PDB file of C-alpha atoms in Angstrom:
ATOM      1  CA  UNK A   1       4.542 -15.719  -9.741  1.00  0.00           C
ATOM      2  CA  UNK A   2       3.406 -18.481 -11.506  1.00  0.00           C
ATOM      3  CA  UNK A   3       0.202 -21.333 -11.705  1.00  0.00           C
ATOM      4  CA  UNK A   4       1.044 -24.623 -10.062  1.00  0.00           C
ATOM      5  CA  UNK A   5       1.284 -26.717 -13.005  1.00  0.00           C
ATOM      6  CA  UNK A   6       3.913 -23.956 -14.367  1.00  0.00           C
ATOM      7  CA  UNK A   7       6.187 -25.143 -11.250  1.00  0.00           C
ATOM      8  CA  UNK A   8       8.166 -27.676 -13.038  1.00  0.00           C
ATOM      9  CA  UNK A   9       9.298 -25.668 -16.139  1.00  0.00           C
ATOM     10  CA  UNK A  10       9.435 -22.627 -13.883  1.00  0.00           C
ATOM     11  CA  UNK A  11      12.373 -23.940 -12.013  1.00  0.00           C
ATOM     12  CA  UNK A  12      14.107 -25.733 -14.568  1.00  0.00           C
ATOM     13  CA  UNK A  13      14.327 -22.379 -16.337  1.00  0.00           C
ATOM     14  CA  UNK A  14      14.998 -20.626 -13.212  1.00  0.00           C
ATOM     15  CA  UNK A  15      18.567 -22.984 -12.804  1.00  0.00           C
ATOM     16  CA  UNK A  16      19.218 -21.985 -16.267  1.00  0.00           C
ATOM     17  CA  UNK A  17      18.972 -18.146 -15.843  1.00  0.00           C
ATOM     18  CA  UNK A  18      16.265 -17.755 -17.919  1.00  0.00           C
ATOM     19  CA  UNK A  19      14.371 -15.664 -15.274  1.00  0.00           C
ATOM     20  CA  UNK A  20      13.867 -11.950 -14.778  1.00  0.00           C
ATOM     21  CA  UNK A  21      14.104  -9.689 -11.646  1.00  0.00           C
ATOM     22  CA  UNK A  22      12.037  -7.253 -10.058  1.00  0.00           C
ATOM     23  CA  UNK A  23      12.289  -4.609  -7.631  1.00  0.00           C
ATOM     24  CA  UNK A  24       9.154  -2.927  -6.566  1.00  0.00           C
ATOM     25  CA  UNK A  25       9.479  -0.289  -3.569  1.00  0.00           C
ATOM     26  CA  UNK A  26       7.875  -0.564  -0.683  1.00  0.00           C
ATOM     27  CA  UNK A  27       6.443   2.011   2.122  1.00  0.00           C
ATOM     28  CA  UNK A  28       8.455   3.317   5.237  1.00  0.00           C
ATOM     29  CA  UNK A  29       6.272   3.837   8.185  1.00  0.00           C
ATOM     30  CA  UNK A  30       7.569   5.496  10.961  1.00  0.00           C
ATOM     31  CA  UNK A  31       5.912   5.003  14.379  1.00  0.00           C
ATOM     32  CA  UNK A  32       6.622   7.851  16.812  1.00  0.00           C
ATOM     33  CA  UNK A  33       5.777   6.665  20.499  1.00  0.00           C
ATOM     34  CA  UNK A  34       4.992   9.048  22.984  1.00  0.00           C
ATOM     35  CA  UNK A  35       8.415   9.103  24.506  1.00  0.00           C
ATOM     36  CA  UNK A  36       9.883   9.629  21.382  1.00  0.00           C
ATOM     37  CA  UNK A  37      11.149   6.223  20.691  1.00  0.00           C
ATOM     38  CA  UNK A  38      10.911   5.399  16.938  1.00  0.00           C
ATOM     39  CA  UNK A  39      10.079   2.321  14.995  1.00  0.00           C
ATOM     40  CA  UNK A  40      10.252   1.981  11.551  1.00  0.00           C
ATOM     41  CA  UNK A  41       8.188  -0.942   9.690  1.00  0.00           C
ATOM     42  CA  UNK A  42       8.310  -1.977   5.803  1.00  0.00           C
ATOM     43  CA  UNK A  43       4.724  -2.475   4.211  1.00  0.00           C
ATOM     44  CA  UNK A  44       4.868  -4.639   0.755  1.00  0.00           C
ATOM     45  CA  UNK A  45       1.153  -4.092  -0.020  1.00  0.00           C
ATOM     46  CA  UNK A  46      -0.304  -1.469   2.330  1.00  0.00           C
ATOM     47  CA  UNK A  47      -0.973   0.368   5.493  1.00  0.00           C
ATOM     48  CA  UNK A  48      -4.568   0.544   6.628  1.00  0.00           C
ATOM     49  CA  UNK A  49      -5.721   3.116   8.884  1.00  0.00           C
ATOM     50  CA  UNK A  50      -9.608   1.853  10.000  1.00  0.00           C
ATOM     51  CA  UNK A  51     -12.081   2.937  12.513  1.00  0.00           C
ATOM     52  CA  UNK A  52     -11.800   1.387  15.951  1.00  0.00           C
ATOM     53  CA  UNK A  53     -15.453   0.273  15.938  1.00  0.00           C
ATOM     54  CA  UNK A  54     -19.125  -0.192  14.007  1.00  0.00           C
ATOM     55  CA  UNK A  55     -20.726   2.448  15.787  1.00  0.00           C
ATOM     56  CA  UNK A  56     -18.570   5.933  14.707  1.00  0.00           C
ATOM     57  CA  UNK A  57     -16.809   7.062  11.625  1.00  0.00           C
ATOM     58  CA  UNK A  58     -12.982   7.919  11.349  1.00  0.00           C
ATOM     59  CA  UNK A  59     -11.717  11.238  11.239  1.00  0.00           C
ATOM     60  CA  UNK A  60      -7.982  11.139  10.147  1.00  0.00           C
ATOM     61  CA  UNK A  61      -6.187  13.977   8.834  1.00  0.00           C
ATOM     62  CA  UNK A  62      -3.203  13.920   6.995  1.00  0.00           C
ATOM     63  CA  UNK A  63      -0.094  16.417   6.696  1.00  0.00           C
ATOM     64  CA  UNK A  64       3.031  17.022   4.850  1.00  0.00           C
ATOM     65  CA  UNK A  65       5.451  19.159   5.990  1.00  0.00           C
ATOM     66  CA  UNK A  66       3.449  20.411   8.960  1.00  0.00           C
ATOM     67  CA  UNK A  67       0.680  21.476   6.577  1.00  0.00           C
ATOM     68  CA  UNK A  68      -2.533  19.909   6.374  1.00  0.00           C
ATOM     69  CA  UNK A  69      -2.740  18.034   3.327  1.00  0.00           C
ATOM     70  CA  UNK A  70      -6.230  16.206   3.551  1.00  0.00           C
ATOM     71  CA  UNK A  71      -8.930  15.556   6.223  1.00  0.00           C
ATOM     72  CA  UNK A  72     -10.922  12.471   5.587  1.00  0.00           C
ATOM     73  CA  UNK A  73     -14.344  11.593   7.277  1.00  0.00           C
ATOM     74  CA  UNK A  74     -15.808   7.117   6.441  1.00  0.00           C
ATOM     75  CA  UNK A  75     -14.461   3.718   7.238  1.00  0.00           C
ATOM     76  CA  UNK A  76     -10.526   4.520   6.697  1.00  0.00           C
ATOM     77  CA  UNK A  77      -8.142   5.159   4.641  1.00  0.00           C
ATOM     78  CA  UNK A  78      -5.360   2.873   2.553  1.00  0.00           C
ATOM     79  CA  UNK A  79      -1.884   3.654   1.822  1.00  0.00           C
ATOM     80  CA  UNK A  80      -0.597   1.269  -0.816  1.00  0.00           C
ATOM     81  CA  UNK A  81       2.335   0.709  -2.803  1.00  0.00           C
ATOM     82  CA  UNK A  82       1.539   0.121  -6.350  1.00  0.00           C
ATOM     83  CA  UNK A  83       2.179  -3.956  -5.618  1.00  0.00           C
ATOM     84  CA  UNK A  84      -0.634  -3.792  -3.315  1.00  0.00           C
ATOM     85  CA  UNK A  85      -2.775  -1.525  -6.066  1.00  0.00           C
ATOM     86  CA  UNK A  86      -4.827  -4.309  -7.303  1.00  0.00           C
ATOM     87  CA  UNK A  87      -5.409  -5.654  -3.684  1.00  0.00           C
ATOM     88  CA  UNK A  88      -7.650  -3.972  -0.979  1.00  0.00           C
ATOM     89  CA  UNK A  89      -6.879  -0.554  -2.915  1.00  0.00           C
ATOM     90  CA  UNK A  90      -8.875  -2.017  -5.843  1.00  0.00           C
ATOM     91  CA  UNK A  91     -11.481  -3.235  -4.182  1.00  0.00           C
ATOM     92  CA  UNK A  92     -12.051   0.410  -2.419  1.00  0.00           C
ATOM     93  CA  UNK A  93     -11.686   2.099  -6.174  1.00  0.00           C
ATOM     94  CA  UNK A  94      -8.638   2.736  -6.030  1.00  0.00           C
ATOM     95  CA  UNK A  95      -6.285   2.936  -9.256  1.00  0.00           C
ATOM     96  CA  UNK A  96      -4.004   0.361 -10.668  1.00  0.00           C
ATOM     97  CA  UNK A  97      -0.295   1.690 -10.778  1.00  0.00           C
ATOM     98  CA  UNK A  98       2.336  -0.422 -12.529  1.00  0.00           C
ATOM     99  CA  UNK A  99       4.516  -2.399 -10.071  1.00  0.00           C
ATOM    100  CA  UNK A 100       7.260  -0.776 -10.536  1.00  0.00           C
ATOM    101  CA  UNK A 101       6.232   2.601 -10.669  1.00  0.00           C
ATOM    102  CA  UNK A 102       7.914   5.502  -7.910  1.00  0.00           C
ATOM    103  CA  UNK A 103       4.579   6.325  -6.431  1.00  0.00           C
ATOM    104  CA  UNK A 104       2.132   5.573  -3.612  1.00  0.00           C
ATOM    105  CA  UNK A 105      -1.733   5.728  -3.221  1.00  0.00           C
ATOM    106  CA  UNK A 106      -3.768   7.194  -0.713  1.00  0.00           C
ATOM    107  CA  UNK A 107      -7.261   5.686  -1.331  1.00  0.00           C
ATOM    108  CA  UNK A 108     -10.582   6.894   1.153  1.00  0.00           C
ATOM    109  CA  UNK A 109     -12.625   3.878   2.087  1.00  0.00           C
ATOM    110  CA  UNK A 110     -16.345   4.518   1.984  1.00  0.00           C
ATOM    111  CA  UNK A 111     -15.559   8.083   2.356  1.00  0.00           C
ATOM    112  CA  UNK A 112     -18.425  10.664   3.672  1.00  0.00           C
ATOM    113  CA  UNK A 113     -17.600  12.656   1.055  1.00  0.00           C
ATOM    114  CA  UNK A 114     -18.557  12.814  -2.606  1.00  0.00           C
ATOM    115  CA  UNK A 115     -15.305  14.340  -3.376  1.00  0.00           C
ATOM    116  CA  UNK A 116     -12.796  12.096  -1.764  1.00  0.00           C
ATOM    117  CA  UNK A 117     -10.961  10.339  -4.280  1.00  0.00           C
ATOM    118  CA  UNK A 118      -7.615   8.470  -4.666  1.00  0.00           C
ATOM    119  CA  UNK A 119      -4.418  10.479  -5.099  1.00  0.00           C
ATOM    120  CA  UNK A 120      -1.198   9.025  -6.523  1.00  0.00           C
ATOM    121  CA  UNK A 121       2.185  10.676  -4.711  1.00  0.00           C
ATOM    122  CA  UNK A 122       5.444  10.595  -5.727  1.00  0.00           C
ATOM    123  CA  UNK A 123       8.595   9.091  -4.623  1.00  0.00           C
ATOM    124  CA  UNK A 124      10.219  11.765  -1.890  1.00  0.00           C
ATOM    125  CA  UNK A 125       6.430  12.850  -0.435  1.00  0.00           C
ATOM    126  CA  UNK A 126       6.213  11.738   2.925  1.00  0.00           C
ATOM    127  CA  UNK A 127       2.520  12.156   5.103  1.00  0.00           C
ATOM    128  CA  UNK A 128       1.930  12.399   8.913  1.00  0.00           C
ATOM    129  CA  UNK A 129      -1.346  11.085   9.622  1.00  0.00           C
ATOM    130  CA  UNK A 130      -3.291  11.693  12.917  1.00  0.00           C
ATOM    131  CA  UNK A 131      -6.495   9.691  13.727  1.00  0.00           C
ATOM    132  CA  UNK A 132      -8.215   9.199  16.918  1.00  0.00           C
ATOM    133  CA  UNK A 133      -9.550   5.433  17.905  1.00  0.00           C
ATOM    134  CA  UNK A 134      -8.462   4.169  14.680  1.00  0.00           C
ATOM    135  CA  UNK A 135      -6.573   1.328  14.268  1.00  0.00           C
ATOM    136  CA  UNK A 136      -3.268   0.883  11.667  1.00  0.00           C
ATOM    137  CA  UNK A 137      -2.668  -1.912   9.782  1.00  0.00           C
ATOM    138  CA  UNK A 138       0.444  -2.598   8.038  1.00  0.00           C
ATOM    139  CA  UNK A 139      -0.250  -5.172   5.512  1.00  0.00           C
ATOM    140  CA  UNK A 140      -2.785  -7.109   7.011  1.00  0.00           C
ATOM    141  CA  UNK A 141      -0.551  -8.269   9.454  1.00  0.00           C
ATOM    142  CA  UNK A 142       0.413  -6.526  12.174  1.00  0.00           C
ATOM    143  CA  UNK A 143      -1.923  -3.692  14.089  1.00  0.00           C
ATOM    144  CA  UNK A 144      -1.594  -1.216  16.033  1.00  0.00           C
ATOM    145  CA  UNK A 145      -3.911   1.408  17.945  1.00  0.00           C
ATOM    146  CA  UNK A 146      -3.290   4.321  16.617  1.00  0.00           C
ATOM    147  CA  UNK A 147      -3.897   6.542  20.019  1.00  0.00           C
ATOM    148  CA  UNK A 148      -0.485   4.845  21.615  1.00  0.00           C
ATOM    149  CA  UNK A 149       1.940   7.053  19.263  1.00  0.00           C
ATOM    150  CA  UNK A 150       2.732  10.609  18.717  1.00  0.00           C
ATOM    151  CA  UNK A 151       3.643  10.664  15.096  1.00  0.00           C
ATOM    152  CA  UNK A 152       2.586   8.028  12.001  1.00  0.00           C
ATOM    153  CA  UNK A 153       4.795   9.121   9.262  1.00  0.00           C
ATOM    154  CA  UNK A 154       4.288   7.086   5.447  1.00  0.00           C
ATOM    155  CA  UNK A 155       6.557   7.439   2.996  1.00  0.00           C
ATOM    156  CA  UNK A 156       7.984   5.409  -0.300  1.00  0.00           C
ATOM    157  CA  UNK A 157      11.159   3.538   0.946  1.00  0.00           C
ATOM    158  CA  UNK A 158      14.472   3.347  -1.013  1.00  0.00           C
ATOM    159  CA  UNK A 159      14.227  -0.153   0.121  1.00  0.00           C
ATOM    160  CA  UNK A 160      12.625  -2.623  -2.448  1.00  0.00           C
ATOM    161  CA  UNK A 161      12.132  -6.761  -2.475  1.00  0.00           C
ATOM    162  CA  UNK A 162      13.811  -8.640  -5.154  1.00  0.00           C
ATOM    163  CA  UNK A 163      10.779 -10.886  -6.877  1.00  0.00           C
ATOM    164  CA  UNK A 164      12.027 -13.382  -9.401  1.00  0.00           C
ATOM    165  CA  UNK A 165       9.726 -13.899 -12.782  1.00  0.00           C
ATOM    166  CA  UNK A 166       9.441 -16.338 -15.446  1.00  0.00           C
ATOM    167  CA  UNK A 167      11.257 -14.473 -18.617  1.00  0.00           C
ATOM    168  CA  UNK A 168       8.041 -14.225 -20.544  1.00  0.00           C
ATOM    169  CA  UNK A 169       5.554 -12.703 -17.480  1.00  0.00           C
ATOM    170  CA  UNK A 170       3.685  -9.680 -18.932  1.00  0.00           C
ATOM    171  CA  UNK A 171       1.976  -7.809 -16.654  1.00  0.00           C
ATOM    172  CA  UNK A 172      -0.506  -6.164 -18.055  1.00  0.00           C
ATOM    173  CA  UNK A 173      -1.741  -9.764 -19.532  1.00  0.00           C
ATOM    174  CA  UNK A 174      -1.744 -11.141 -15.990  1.00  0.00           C
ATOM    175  CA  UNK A 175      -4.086  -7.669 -15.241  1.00  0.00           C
ATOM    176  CA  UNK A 176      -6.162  -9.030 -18.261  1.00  0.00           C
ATOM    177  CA  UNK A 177      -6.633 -12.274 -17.372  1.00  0.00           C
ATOM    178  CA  UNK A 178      -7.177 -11.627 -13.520  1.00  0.00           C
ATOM    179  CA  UNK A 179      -9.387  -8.716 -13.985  1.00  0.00           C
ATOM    180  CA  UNK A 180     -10.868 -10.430 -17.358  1.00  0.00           C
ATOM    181  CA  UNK A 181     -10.584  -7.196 -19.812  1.00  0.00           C
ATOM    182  CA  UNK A 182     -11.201  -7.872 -23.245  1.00  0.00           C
ATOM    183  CA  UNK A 183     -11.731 -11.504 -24.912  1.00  0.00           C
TER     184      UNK A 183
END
C-alpha cells in the first residue's frame, strides 16, 4: 500500500529487498446446501448478512456450538476480519482491530436494540448464523440468498494473504492520517 507518486521508489526498493511482509487472516465461511453439499469461501474484508428488502427488518440469530450465542433484530449484521475493520465495520461503529490481530468482529448494523454492540472473537470461535430472507455477502462481491442453505458457518481461517509493504509503513500513522487524529 502506497500513494501513486510513491510507485517509483516503492519498487526500486521492493527489487532491493527493502520491503516487509504481512500476513493478515482471513474468514472461513462454510456454506451448507440443503443436500448437504459444502462450499467453503475466503472473505479478506467481510461477510455481510443484510435484509432482503426496505420494507422488514432482519432477524438473524447466531450460535456456537449448538447454543445460541446472539439474536439480532435491524438492517444486518457484519462479520469482519480486522483488515476489513476500518471498512464497512467502521462506518457501522464498529472497532478498529490491528491487522494482524487473531480475532474477528461481529458488528449489528442499525440494530433495534440499544444494547447491541460489537463483539471481538477469538481465533478458534466459529458461529452458525440462521436468517430468514436475508441476503450474505462475502466481501462485497459475491451474494447469496441466505434461505438456499442449511448451515452458514464463520470462522477465522488458518489461511492468510501475503501483502508486501514499504519497510517504513506504520500503521497506526496511516490510521492517523486516514482517520485525521491529532495534528
Amino acid at each position: 500500500d502506497f500513494k501513486v507518486d510513491e510507485a517509483e521508489n516503492f519498487f526500486q526498493a521492493f527489487f532491493q529487498g527493502e520491503f516487509r511482509i504481512e500476513k493478515p487472516y482471513l474468514l472461513s465461511v462454510f456454506l451448507e446446501d440443503k443436500q448437504g453439499k459444502i462450499l467453503e469461501k475466503l472473505a479478506f474484508n467481510d461477510v455481510v448478512i443484510s435484509k432482503n428488502n426496505q420494507a422488514s427488518m432482519a432477524h438473524i440469530e447466531v450460535f456456537r456450538k449448538e447454543k445460541k450465542f446472539n439474536e439480532y433484530f435491524g438492517d444486518g449484521l457484519i462479520v469482519a476480519t480486522p483488515a476489513g475493520s476500518t471498512a464497512y465495520n467502521l462506518s457501522a461503529n464498529g472497532p478498529i482491530v490491528y491487522t494482524l490481530a487473531q480475532a474477528f468482529i461481529l458488528t449489528p448494523v442499525c440494530s433495534h436494540s440499544l444494547t447491541q454492540r460489537p463483539i471481538v472473537l477469538p481465533k478458534g470461535f466459529e458461529i452458525e448464523i440462521m436468517a430468514k430472507d436475508c441476503i450474505l455477502c462475502i466481501d462485497g462481491q459475491e451474494n447469496y440468498k441466505m434461505n438456499d442453505f442449511k448451515s452458514i458457518k464463520v470462522g477465522l481461517s488458518d489461511k492468510n494473504v501475503a501483502l508486501i509493504h514499504p519497510k517504513n509503513r506504520d500503521y497506526f500513522q496511516i490510521l492517523k492520517e486516514k482517520l485525521h487524529w491529532g495534528n
